[in-house]
Short mmCIF file of N, CA, C and O in Angstrom, two decimals:
data_model
loop_
_atom_site.label_atom_id
_atom_site.label_comp_id
_atom_site.label_asym_id
_atom_site.label_seq_id
_atom_site.Cartn_x
_atom_site.Cartn_y
_atom_site.Cartn_z
N MET A 255 0.81 -1.20 0.00
CA MET A 255 0.00 0.00 0.00
C MET A 255 0.85 1.27 0.00
O MET A 255 0.42 2.29 -0.50
N SER A 256 2.05 1.21 0.56
CA SER A 256 2.85 2.41 0.68
C SER A 256 3.38 2.87 -0.68
O SER A 256 3.74 4.03 -0.84
N ARG A 257 3.45 2.00 -1.67
CA ARG A 257 3.95 2.38 -2.99
C ARG A 257 2.86 2.99 -3.86
O ARG A 257 3.13 3.41 -4.97
N ILE A 258 1.63 3.04 -3.39
CA ILE A 258 0.54 3.62 -4.17
C ILE A 258 0.67 5.14 -4.19
O ILE A 258 0.56 5.76 -5.24
N LEU A 259 0.92 5.76 -3.03
CA LEU A 259 1.09 7.20 -2.96
C LEU A 259 2.55 7.54 -3.25
O LEU A 259 3.44 7.17 -2.49
N ILE A 260 2.80 8.23 -4.35
CA ILE A 260 4.17 8.58 -4.70
C ILE A 260 4.58 9.87 -4.02
O ILE A 260 5.60 9.94 -3.35
N LYS A 261 3.78 10.94 -4.19
CA LYS A 261 4.07 12.21 -3.52
C LYS A 261 2.82 13.08 -3.51
O LYS A 261 1.97 12.95 -4.39
N PRO A 262 2.70 13.96 -2.53
CA PRO A 262 1.57 14.90 -2.52
C PRO A 262 1.84 16.03 -3.52
O PRO A 262 2.99 16.35 -3.82
N ILE A 263 0.76 16.61 -4.01
CA ILE A 263 0.87 17.75 -4.91
C ILE A 263 0.73 19.01 -4.06
O ILE A 263 -0.34 19.27 -3.49
N ILE A 264 1.81 19.76 -3.96
CA ILE A 264 1.80 20.97 -3.16
C ILE A 264 2.09 22.14 -4.10
O ILE A 264 3.24 22.48 -4.35
N THR A 265 1.03 22.70 -4.66
CA THR A 265 1.13 23.87 -5.51
C THR A 265 0.22 24.95 -4.95
O THR A 265 -0.57 24.70 -4.04
N GLU A 266 0.33 26.13 -5.50
CA GLU A 266 -0.49 27.23 -5.03
C GLU A 266 -1.98 26.95 -5.26
O GLU A 266 -2.82 27.18 -4.40
N LYS A 267 -2.30 26.42 -6.41
CA LYS A 267 -3.69 26.12 -6.74
C LYS A 267 -4.24 24.99 -5.87
O LYS A 267 -5.36 25.07 -5.35
N MET A 268 -3.45 23.94 -5.67
CA MET A 268 -3.91 22.81 -4.86
C MET A 268 -4.04 23.21 -3.39
O MET A 268 -4.94 22.74 -2.69
N THR A 269 -3.17 24.07 -2.89
CA THR A 269 -3.26 24.54 -1.52
C THR A 269 -4.54 25.34 -1.30
O THR A 269 -5.20 25.20 -0.27
N ASP A 270 -4.92 26.16 -2.27
CA ASP A 270 -6.16 26.93 -2.18
C ASP A 270 -7.37 26.00 -2.14
O ASP A 270 -8.29 26.19 -1.33
N VAL A 271 -7.38 24.98 -2.99
CA VAL A 271 -8.48 24.02 -3.01
C VAL A 271 -8.53 23.24 -1.70
O VAL A 271 -9.60 22.96 -1.16
N SER A 272 -7.36 22.90 -1.16
CA SER A 272 -7.29 22.15 0.10
C SER A 272 -7.90 22.95 1.25
O SER A 272 -8.62 22.40 2.08
N GLU A 273 -7.60 24.23 1.30
CA GLU A 273 -8.11 25.06 2.39
C GLU A 273 -9.61 25.28 2.28
O GLU A 273 -10.32 25.30 3.29
N ARG A 274 -10.12 25.45 1.06
CA ARG A 274 -11.54 25.74 0.90
C ARG A 274 -12.43 24.50 0.93
O ARG A 274 -13.51 24.52 1.50
N LEU A 275 -12.00 23.40 0.31
CA LEU A 275 -12.89 22.27 0.06
C LEU A 275 -12.45 20.96 0.70
O LEU A 275 -13.10 19.93 0.48
N ASP A 276 -11.37 20.93 1.47
CA ASP A 276 -10.83 19.70 2.06
C ASP A 276 -10.52 18.64 1.00
O ASP A 276 -10.82 17.47 1.16
N ARG A 277 -9.93 19.09 -0.12
CA ARG A 277 -9.51 18.17 -1.18
C ARG A 277 -7.99 18.25 -1.28
O ARG A 277 -7.40 19.32 -1.26
N TYR A 278 -7.36 17.10 -1.41
CA TYR A 278 -5.91 17.01 -1.44
C TYR A 278 -5.47 16.20 -2.65
O TYR A 278 -6.11 15.21 -3.01
N GLY A 279 -4.38 16.61 -3.27
CA GLY A 279 -3.90 15.96 -4.48
C GLY A 279 -2.66 15.13 -4.24
O GLY A 279 -1.80 15.50 -3.44
N PHE A 280 -2.57 14.02 -4.95
CA PHE A 280 -1.42 13.12 -4.87
C PHE A 280 -1.07 12.62 -6.25
O PHE A 280 -1.95 12.38 -7.08
N VAL A 281 0.22 12.42 -6.50
CA VAL A 281 0.67 11.66 -7.65
C VAL A 281 0.71 10.21 -7.17
O VAL A 281 1.31 9.91 -6.14
N VAL A 282 0.03 9.33 -7.90
CA VAL A 282 -0.12 7.95 -7.45
C VAL A 282 0.39 6.98 -8.52
O VAL A 282 0.68 7.38 -9.65
N ASP A 283 0.50 5.73 -8.14
CA ASP A 283 0.90 4.68 -9.06
C ASP A 283 -0.14 4.57 -10.17
O ASP A 283 -1.34 4.61 -9.92
N ARG A 284 0.32 4.43 -11.41
CA ARG A 284 -0.60 4.40 -12.56
C ARG A 284 -1.52 3.19 -12.57
O ARG A 284 -2.57 3.21 -13.20
N ARG A 285 -1.14 2.12 -11.88
CA ARG A 285 -1.96 0.90 -11.88
C ARG A 285 -2.97 0.86 -10.75
O ARG A 285 -3.80 -0.04 -10.68
N ALA A 286 -2.92 1.83 -9.83
CA ALA A 286 -3.81 1.83 -8.66
C ALA A 286 -5.21 2.31 -9.04
O ALA A 286 -5.36 3.21 -9.86
N ASN A 287 -6.22 1.69 -8.42
CA ASN A 287 -7.59 2.13 -8.65
C ASN A 287 -8.05 3.02 -7.50
O ASN A 287 -7.33 3.25 -6.53
N LYS A 288 -9.27 3.54 -7.59
CA LYS A 288 -9.77 4.50 -6.61
C LYS A 288 -9.88 3.90 -5.21
O LYS A 288 -9.59 4.57 -4.22
N ILE A 289 -10.28 2.65 -5.11
CA ILE A 289 -10.42 2.00 -3.80
C ILE A 289 -9.06 1.86 -3.13
O ILE A 289 -8.90 2.16 -1.94
N GLN A 290 -8.05 1.43 -3.88
CA GLN A 290 -6.70 1.29 -3.32
C GLN A 290 -6.13 2.64 -2.91
O GLN A 290 -5.47 2.74 -1.87
N ILE A 291 -6.39 3.68 -3.70
CA ILE A 291 -5.89 5.01 -3.37
C ILE A 291 -6.53 5.51 -2.08
O ILE A 291 -5.86 6.04 -1.19
N GLY A 292 -7.84 5.34 -1.96
CA GLY A 292 -8.54 5.77 -0.75
C GLY A 292 -8.03 5.06 0.50
O GLY A 292 -7.80 5.69 1.54
N LYS A 293 -7.81 3.76 0.41
CA LYS A 293 -7.30 3.01 1.56
C LYS A 293 -5.88 3.43 1.92
O LYS A 293 -5.52 3.51 3.09
N ALA A 294 -5.06 3.71 0.91
CA ALA A 294 -3.68 4.13 1.16
C ALA A 294 -3.64 5.48 1.87
O ALA A 294 -2.84 5.67 2.79
N VAL A 295 -4.51 6.41 1.50
CA VAL A 295 -4.56 7.71 2.15
C VAL A 295 -5.05 7.56 3.58
O VAL A 295 -4.52 8.18 4.52
N GLU A 296 -6.06 6.73 3.79
CA GLU A 296 -6.58 6.49 5.14
C GLU A 296 -5.51 5.89 6.04
O GLU A 296 -5.37 6.29 7.20
N GLU A 297 -4.74 4.93 5.53
CA GLU A 297 -3.70 4.30 6.34
C GLU A 297 -2.53 5.26 6.61
O GLU A 297 -1.99 5.29 7.71
N ALA A 298 -2.16 6.03 5.61
CA ALA A 298 -0.98 6.89 5.75
C ALA A 298 -1.23 8.08 6.67
O ALA A 298 -0.35 8.48 7.41
N TYR A 299 -2.44 8.65 6.62
CA TYR A 299 -2.70 9.89 7.33
C TYR A 299 -3.74 9.76 8.44
O TYR A 299 -3.97 10.72 9.17
N GLY A 300 -4.41 8.62 8.58
CA GLY A 300 -5.38 8.43 9.64
C GLY A 300 -6.60 9.31 9.49
O GLY A 300 -7.09 9.87 10.47
N VAL A 301 -7.10 9.46 8.28
CA VAL A 301 -8.28 10.26 8.00
C VAL A 301 -9.34 9.39 7.35
O VAL A 301 -9.09 8.24 6.99
N VAL A 302 -10.55 9.93 7.18
CA VAL A 302 -11.64 9.22 6.51
C VAL A 302 -11.83 9.85 5.13
O VAL A 302 -12.09 11.04 5.02
N VAL A 303 -11.69 9.04 4.08
CA VAL A 303 -11.81 9.52 2.71
C VAL A 303 -13.26 9.42 2.26
O VAL A 303 -13.91 8.39 2.45
N ASP A 304 -13.77 10.50 1.66
CA ASP A 304 -15.15 10.54 1.18
C ASP A 304 -15.21 10.18 -0.31
O ASP A 304 -15.98 9.30 -0.70
N LYS A 305 -14.42 10.85 -1.14
CA LYS A 305 -14.43 10.61 -2.58
C LYS A 305 -13.01 10.64 -3.12
O LYS A 305 -12.13 11.26 -2.55
N VAL A 306 -12.82 9.98 -4.28
CA VAL A 306 -11.53 9.98 -4.96
C VAL A 306 -11.78 10.20 -6.45
O VAL A 306 -12.59 9.50 -7.06
N TRP A 307 -11.10 11.20 -7.02
CA TRP A 307 -11.10 11.43 -8.46
C TRP A 307 -9.72 11.13 -8.99
O TRP A 307 -8.72 11.47 -8.35
N THR A 308 -9.65 10.51 -10.16
CA THR A 308 -8.34 10.20 -10.74
C THR A 308 -8.26 10.76 -12.15
O THR A 308 -9.27 10.86 -12.86
N MET A 309 -7.04 11.14 -12.54
CA MET A 309 -6.76 11.65 -13.87
C MET A 309 -5.47 11.03 -14.37
O MET A 309 -4.49 10.98 -13.63
N ASN A 310 -5.48 10.54 -15.61
CA ASN A 310 -4.28 10.00 -16.23
C ASN A 310 -3.70 11.04 -17.18
O ASN A 310 -4.41 11.57 -18.03
N TYR A 311 -2.41 11.34 -17.01
CA TYR A 311 -1.72 12.28 -17.88
C TYR A 311 -0.73 11.51 -18.74
O TYR A 311 0.14 10.81 -18.22
N ALA A 312 -0.87 11.63 -20.05
CA ALA A 312 0.03 10.96 -20.97
C ALA A 312 1.31 11.76 -21.10
O ALA A 312 1.32 12.98 -20.96
N GLY A 313 2.41 11.07 -21.37
CA GLY A 313 3.67 11.76 -21.60
C GLY A 313 3.64 12.50 -22.93
O GLY A 313 2.99 12.07 -23.88
N LYS A 314 4.33 13.62 -23.00
CA LYS A 314 4.34 14.43 -24.20
C LYS A 314 5.72 14.38 -24.84
O LYS A 314 6.73 14.29 -24.15
N SER A 315 5.75 14.45 -26.17
CA SER A 315 7.02 14.53 -26.89
C SER A 315 7.52 15.96 -26.84
O SER A 315 6.76 16.90 -27.08
N LYS A 316 8.78 16.13 -26.51
CA LYS A 316 9.39 17.45 -26.44
C LYS A 316 10.62 17.47 -27.34
O LYS A 316 11.30 16.45 -27.50
N SER A 317 10.90 18.63 -27.92
CA SER A 317 12.12 18.78 -28.70
C SER A 317 12.62 20.20 -28.53
O SER A 317 11.84 21.13 -28.34
N LYS A 318 13.93 20.35 -28.57
CA LYS A 318 14.53 21.68 -28.50
C LYS A 318 15.77 21.72 -29.36
O LYS A 318 16.43 20.70 -29.57
N PHE A 319 16.07 22.90 -29.84
CA PHE A 319 17.22 23.08 -30.71
C PHE A 319 18.38 23.61 -29.87
O PHE A 319 18.25 24.60 -29.18
N THR A 320 19.50 22.90 -29.90
CA THR A 320 20.71 23.31 -29.17
C THR A 320 21.86 23.50 -30.15
O THR A 320 21.70 23.29 -31.35
N LYS A 321 23.01 23.86 -29.61
CA LYS A 321 24.20 24.04 -30.46
C LYS A 321 24.59 22.75 -31.16
O LYS A 321 25.11 22.78 -32.26
N THR A 322 24.36 21.62 -30.50
CA THR A 322 24.74 20.33 -31.08
C THR A 322 23.67 19.77 -32.00
O THR A 322 23.87 18.72 -32.59
N GLY A 323 22.55 20.44 -32.13
CA GLY A 323 21.50 19.97 -33.01
C GLY A 323 20.18 19.79 -32.26
O GLY A 323 20.00 20.26 -31.14
N MET A 324 19.26 19.11 -32.88
CA MET A 324 17.93 18.89 -32.32
C MET A 324 17.99 17.79 -31.26
O MET A 324 18.52 16.71 -31.51
N VAL A 325 17.44 18.07 -30.08
CA VAL A 325 17.38 17.09 -29.01
C VAL A 325 15.92 16.74 -28.80
O VAL A 325 15.08 17.62 -28.57
N LYS A 326 15.61 15.45 -28.90
CA LYS A 326 14.23 15.01 -28.71
C LYS A 326 14.13 14.19 -27.43
O LYS A 326 15.05 13.47 -27.07
N GLY A 327 13.00 14.31 -26.76
CA GLY A 327 12.77 13.56 -25.54
C GLY A 327 11.29 13.40 -25.28
O GLY A 327 10.46 13.76 -26.11
N ARG A 328 10.99 12.87 -24.12
CA ARG A 328 9.60 12.62 -23.77
C ARG A 328 9.44 12.82 -22.27
O ARG A 328 10.28 12.38 -21.49
N THR A 329 8.36 13.49 -21.87
CA THR A 329 8.06 13.63 -20.46
C THR A 329 7.38 12.36 -19.97
O THR A 329 6.79 11.62 -20.76
N THR A 330 7.44 12.11 -18.68
CA THR A 330 6.88 10.88 -18.15
C THR A 330 5.37 11.00 -18.00
O THR A 330 4.83 12.07 -17.75
N ALA A 331 4.70 9.88 -18.15
CA ALA A 331 3.26 9.80 -17.91
C ALA A 331 3.04 9.55 -16.43
O ALA A 331 3.84 8.90 -15.77
N TYR A 332 1.95 10.10 -15.88
CA TYR A 332 1.65 9.90 -14.46
C TYR A 332 0.16 9.94 -14.22
O TYR A 332 -0.62 10.31 -15.11
N LYS A 333 -0.23 9.53 -13.03
CA LYS A 333 -1.63 9.52 -12.63
C LYS A 333 -1.77 10.42 -11.41
O LYS A 333 -0.96 10.35 -10.49
N LYS A 334 -2.80 11.26 -11.41
CA LYS A 334 -3.04 12.18 -10.32
C LYS A 334 -4.37 11.84 -9.68
O LYS A 334 -5.33 11.49 -10.38
N ALA A 335 -4.44 11.89 -8.35
CA ALA A 335 -5.67 11.62 -7.62
C ALA A 335 -6.00 12.81 -6.75
O ALA A 335 -5.13 13.35 -6.08
N ILE A 336 -7.27 13.21 -6.76
CA ILE A 336 -7.78 14.25 -5.88
C ILE A 336 -8.68 13.55 -4.87
O ILE A 336 -9.64 12.88 -5.24
N VAL A 337 -8.35 13.70 -3.58
CA VAL A 337 -9.05 12.99 -2.51
C VAL A 337 -9.83 14.00 -1.69
O VAL A 337 -9.28 15.00 -1.24
N THR A 338 -11.13 13.75 -1.49
CA THR A 338 -11.97 14.59 -0.64
C THR A 338 -12.14 13.89 0.69
O THR A 338 -12.49 12.72 0.76
N LEU A 339 -11.89 14.63 1.77
CA LEU A 339 -12.04 14.09 3.12
C LEU A 339 -13.43 14.39 3.65
O LEU A 339 -14.10 15.31 3.20
N SER A 340 -13.85 13.61 4.65
CA SER A 340 -15.13 13.85 5.31
C SER A 340 -15.05 15.15 6.11
O SER A 340 -13.99 15.69 6.38
N GLU A 341 -16.22 15.65 6.51
CA GLU A 341 -16.29 16.91 7.27
C GLU A 341 -15.55 16.80 8.59
O GLU A 341 -15.57 15.76 9.25
N GLY A 342 -14.88 17.87 8.97
CA GLY A 342 -14.23 17.95 10.27
C GLY A 342 -12.91 17.20 10.39
O GLY A 342 -12.43 17.01 11.49
N GLU A 343 -12.33 16.79 9.30
CA GLU A 343 -11.05 16.08 9.37
C GLU A 343 -9.90 17.06 9.51
O GLU A 343 -10.00 18.22 9.18
N ILE A 344 -8.75 16.55 9.95
CA ILE A 344 -7.58 17.39 10.16
C ILE A 344 -6.83 17.61 8.86
O ILE A 344 -7.06 16.90 7.87
N ASP A 345 -5.90 18.55 8.85
CA ASP A 345 -5.07 18.84 7.69
C ASP A 345 -4.04 17.73 7.54
O ASP A 345 -3.21 17.53 8.43
N ILE A 346 -4.06 17.03 6.43
CA ILE A 346 -3.16 15.89 6.27
C ILE A 346 -1.74 16.30 5.94
O ILE A 346 -0.83 15.51 6.07
N TYR A 347 -1.50 17.55 5.52
CA TYR A 347 -0.15 17.98 5.21
C TYR A 347 0.64 18.32 6.45
O TYR A 347 1.83 18.59 6.39
N GLY A 348 0.03 18.29 7.63
CA GLY A 348 0.76 18.51 8.86
C GLY A 348 1.68 17.35 9.20
O GLY A 348 2.62 17.50 9.96
N ASN A 349 1.46 16.18 8.62
CA ASN A 349 2.27 15.00 8.89
C ASN A 349 3.53 14.93 8.04
O ASN A 349 4.37 14.09 8.24
N ILE A 350 3.66 15.80 7.06
CA ILE A 350 4.78 15.71 6.12
C ILE A 350 5.99 16.39 6.71
O ILE A 350 5.97 17.44 7.22
#
């Protein structure tokens, strides 16, 4: 279960959503489903999960021109989960 949650998403936009709506974002394992993600968050932070939304992001092809010529690469694909906690739960980022 510990390999399901890769890292929390701590951005300005996600922090605003966390404060207003008790929703928290995580980068998760691409093979994990919503039930596994919810259980992993509950075990890791000791909170009660209400809902889980997931989004799959495909890797993009990137290219740039340098002195040595054209360099091509690819960004990594990842899965993002937005977790909504039940009413009255504590801030889960206090444990980090």
